[in-house]
Coordinates of C-alpha atoms in Angstrom, one line a residue:
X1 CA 0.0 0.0 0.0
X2 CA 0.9 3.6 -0.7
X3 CA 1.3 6.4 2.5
X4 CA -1.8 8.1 1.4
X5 CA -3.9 4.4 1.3
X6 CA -2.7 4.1 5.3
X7 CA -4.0 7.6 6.0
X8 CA -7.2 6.8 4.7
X9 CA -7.2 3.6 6.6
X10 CA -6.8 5.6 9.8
X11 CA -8.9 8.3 8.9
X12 CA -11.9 5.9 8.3
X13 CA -10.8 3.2 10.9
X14 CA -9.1 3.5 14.0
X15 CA -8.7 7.3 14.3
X16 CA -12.0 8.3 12.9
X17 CA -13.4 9.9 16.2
X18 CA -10.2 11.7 16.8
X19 CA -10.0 15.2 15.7
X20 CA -7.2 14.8 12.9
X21 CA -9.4 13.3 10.6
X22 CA -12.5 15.4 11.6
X23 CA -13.4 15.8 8.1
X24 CA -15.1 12.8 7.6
X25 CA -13.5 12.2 4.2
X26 CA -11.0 9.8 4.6
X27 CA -8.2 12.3 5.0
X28 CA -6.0 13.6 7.7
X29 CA -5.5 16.9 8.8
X30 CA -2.0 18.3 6.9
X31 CA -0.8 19.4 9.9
X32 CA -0.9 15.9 11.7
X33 CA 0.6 13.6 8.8
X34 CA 4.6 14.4 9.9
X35 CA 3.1 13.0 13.0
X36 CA 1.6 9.9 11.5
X37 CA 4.7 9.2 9.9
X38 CA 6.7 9.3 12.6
X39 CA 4.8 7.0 14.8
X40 CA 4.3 4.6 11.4
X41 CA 8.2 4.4 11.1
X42 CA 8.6 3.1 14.7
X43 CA 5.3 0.8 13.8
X44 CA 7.6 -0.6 10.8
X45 CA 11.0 -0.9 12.7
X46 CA 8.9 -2.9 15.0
X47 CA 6.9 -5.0 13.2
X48 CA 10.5 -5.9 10.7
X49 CA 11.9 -6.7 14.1
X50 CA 9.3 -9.0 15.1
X51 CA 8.6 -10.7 11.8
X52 CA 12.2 -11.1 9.1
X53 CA 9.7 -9.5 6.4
X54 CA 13.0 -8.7 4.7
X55 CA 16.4 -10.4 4.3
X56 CA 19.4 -8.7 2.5
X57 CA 23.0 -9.3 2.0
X58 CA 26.7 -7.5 1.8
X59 CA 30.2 -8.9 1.1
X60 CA 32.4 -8.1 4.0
X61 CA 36.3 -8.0 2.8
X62 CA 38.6 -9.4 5.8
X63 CA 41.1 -6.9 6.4
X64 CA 44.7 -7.9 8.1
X65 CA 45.1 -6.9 12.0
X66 CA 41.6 -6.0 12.0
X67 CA 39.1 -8.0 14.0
X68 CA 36.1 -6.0 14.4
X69 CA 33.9 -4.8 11.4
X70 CA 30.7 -2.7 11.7
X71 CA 27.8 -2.6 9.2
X72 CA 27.0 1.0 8.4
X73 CA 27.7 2.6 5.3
X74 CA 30.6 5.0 5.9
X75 CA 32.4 1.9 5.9
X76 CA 31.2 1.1 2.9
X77 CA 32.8 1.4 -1.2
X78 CA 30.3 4.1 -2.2
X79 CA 30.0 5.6 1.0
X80 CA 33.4 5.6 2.6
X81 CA 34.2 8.1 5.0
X82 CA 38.4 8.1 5.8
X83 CA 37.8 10.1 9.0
X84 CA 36.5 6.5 10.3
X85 CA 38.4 3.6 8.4
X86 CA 41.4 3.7 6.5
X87 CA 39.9 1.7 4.0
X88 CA 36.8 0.4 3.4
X89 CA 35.7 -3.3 3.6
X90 CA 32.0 -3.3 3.2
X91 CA 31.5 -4.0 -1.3
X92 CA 28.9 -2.4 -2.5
X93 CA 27.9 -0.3 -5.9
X94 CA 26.6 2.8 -7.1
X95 CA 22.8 1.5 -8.3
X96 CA 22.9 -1.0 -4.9
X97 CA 24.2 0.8 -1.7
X98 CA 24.8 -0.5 1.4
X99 CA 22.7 1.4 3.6
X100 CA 21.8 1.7 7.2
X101 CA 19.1 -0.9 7.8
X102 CA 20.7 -3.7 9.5
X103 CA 18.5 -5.3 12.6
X104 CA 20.3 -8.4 12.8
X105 CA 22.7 -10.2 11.4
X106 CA 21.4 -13.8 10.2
X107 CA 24.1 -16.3 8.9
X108 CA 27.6 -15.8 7.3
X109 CA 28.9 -17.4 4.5
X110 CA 33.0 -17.7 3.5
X111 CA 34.2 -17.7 0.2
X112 CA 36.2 -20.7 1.4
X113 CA 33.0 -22.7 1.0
X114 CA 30.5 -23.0 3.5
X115 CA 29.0 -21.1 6.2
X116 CA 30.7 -19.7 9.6
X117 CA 29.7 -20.7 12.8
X118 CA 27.5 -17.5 14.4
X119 CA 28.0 -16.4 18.0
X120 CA 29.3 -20.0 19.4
X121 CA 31.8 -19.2 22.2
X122 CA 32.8 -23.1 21.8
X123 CA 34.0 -22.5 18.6
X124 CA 37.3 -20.5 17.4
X125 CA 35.8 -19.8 13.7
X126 CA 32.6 -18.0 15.3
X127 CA 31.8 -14.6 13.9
X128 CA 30.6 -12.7 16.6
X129 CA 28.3 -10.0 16.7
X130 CA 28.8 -8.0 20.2
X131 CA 26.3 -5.4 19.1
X132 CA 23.7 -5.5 16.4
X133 CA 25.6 -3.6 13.9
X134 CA 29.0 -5.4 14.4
X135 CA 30.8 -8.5 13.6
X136 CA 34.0 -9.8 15.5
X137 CA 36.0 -11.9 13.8
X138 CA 39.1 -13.3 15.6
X139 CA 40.4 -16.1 12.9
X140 CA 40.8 -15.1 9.7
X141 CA 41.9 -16.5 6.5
X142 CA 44.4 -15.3 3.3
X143 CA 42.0 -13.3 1.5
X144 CA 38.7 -14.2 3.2
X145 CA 35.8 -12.2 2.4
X146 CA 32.3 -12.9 4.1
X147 CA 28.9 -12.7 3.0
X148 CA 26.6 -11.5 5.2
X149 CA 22.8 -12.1 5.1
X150 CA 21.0 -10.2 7.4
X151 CA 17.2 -9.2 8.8
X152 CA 16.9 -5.2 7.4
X153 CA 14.5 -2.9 8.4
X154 CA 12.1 -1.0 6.0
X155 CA 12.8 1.9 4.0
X156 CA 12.5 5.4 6.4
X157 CA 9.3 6.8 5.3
X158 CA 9.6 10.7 4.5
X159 CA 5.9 11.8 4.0
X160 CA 6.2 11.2 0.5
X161 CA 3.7 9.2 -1.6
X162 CA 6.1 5.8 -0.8
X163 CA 5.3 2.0 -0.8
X164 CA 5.1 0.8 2.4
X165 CA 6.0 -2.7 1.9
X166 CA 3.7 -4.9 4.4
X167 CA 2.5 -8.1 3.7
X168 CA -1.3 -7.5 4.2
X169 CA -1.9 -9.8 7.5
X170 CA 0.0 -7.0 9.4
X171 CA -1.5 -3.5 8.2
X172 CA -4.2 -3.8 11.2
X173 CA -1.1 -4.4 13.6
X174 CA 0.1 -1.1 11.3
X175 CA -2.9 1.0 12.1
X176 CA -3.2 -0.2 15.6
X177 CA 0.1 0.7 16.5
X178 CA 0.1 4.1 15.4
X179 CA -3.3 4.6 17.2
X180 CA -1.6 3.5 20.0
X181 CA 0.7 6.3 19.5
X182 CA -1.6 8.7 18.9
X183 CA -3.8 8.7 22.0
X184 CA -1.0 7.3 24.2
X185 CA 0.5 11.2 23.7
X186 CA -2.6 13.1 24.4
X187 CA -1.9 12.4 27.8
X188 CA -5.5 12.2 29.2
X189 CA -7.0 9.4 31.2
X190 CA -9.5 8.5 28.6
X191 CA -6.8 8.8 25.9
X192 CA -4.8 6.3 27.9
X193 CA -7.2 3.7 28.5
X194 CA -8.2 4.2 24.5
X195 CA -4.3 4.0 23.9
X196 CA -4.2 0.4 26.0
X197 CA -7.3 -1.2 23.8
X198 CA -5.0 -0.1 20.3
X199 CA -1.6 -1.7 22.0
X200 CA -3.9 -4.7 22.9
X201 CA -4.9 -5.2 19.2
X202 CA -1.6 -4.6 17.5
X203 CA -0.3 -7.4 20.4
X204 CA -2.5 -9.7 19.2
X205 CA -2.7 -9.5 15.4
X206 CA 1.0 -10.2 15.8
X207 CA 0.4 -13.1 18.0
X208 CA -2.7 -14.8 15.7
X209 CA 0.0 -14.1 13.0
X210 CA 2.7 -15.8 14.1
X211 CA 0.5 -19.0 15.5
X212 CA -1.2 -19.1 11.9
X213 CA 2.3 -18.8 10.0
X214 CA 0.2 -16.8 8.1
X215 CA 3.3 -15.1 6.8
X216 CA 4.7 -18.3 5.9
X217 CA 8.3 -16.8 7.2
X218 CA 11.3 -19.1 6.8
X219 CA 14.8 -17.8 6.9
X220 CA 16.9 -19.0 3.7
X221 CA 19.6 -21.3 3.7
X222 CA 20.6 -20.6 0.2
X223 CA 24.3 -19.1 0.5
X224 CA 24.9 -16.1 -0.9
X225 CA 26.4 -15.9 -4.1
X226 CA 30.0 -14.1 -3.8
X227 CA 29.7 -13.4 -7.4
X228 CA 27.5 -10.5 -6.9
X229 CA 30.9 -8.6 -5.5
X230 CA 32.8 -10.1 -7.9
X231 CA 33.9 -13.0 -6.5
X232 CA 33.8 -16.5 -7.5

């Protein structure tokens, strides 16, 4: 669904008594929808950290003497930054960035064939991730480069006409969520308890999706192709 289809979800749905979309019409007030977006990106970062709605990969170049490797862009080909890494390690291109949407870190593969052991403490070739956005990596091949598939998070909605890219079992969670939001700042008792009832509901669409698997959600064990940074 577009951002417009979601305000006229709210505006007819879950916030139609509330004074933002007082019109009647299916629209929000202008002044509001910064607002709405706001609350509907943490409603997204949430609901992608919940469910793995979307998996990505990056090739991760080994570097000599270096052990710890983080996964944000300035680190990156295309967006290296030398104030922060003498070089970068992170291979990506021009039409596909890396960019700053890792929520955890999934499986790694080696171009030696095969896939490294993740976060074992009873195993030496474990990479290690001691935050989110951060692989340690203590034994390291000639030449090893990683690939690294990974659970991202959507794309930051800027209040432009975007795709929000939800599989439709999840927009109610969506709407509920930012409803949620929504009264949970006006700050009122009656706002609070209305607030509570919205949490309630996006708590358990998320739950009777999750025991229906209506998602169908499985987390691939195809390794990723090291030919996509130009190696074989």
């Amino acid at each position: 669904m577009l951002l417009n289809d979601l305000y006229n979800m709210l505006a007819y749905g879950e916030l139609s008594n509330h004074h933002m979309a007082s019109a009647g019409d299916g629209t929000l007030l202008l002044a509001k929808r910064p607002q709405i977006v706001h609350f509907a990106n943490e409603a997204l970062t949430r609901l992608y950290t919940k469910f793995v709605l979307k998996e990505k990969s990056c090739i991760v170049e080994l570097q000599e003497g270096n052990t710890l490797y983080r996964l944000l862009p300035e680190y990156s080909t295309t967006g290296f930054d030398n104030s922060v890494v003498d070089a970068p390690y992170i291979r990506d291109t021009v039409n596909e960035p890396f960019l700053d949407d890792v929520l955890k870190v999934l499986a790694v593969y080696t171009n030696y064939g095969g896939q490294r052991p993740l976060n074992d403490s009873n195993n030496c070739w474990s990479v290690n991730t001691p935050t989110v956005k951060t692989l340690q990596v203590n034994m390291v091949r000639s030449n090893e480069v990683l690939a690294v598939t990974y659970q991202a998070k959507h794309v930051i909605l800027d209040g432009t006409n975007q795709e929000i890219e939800l599989p439709s079992p999840l927009h109610g969670a969506l709407t509920a969520f930012i409803a949620y939001k929504v009264y949970f700042n006006m700050n009122t008792p009656e706002s609070q308890t209305v607030s509570q009832g919205h949490l309630a509901m996006f708590n358990s669409i998320c739950a009777d999706t999750t025991e229906a698997d209506a998602l169908n959600l499985s987390i691939s064990g195809v390794n990723t192709r090291f030919n996509l940074g130009g190696w074989k």
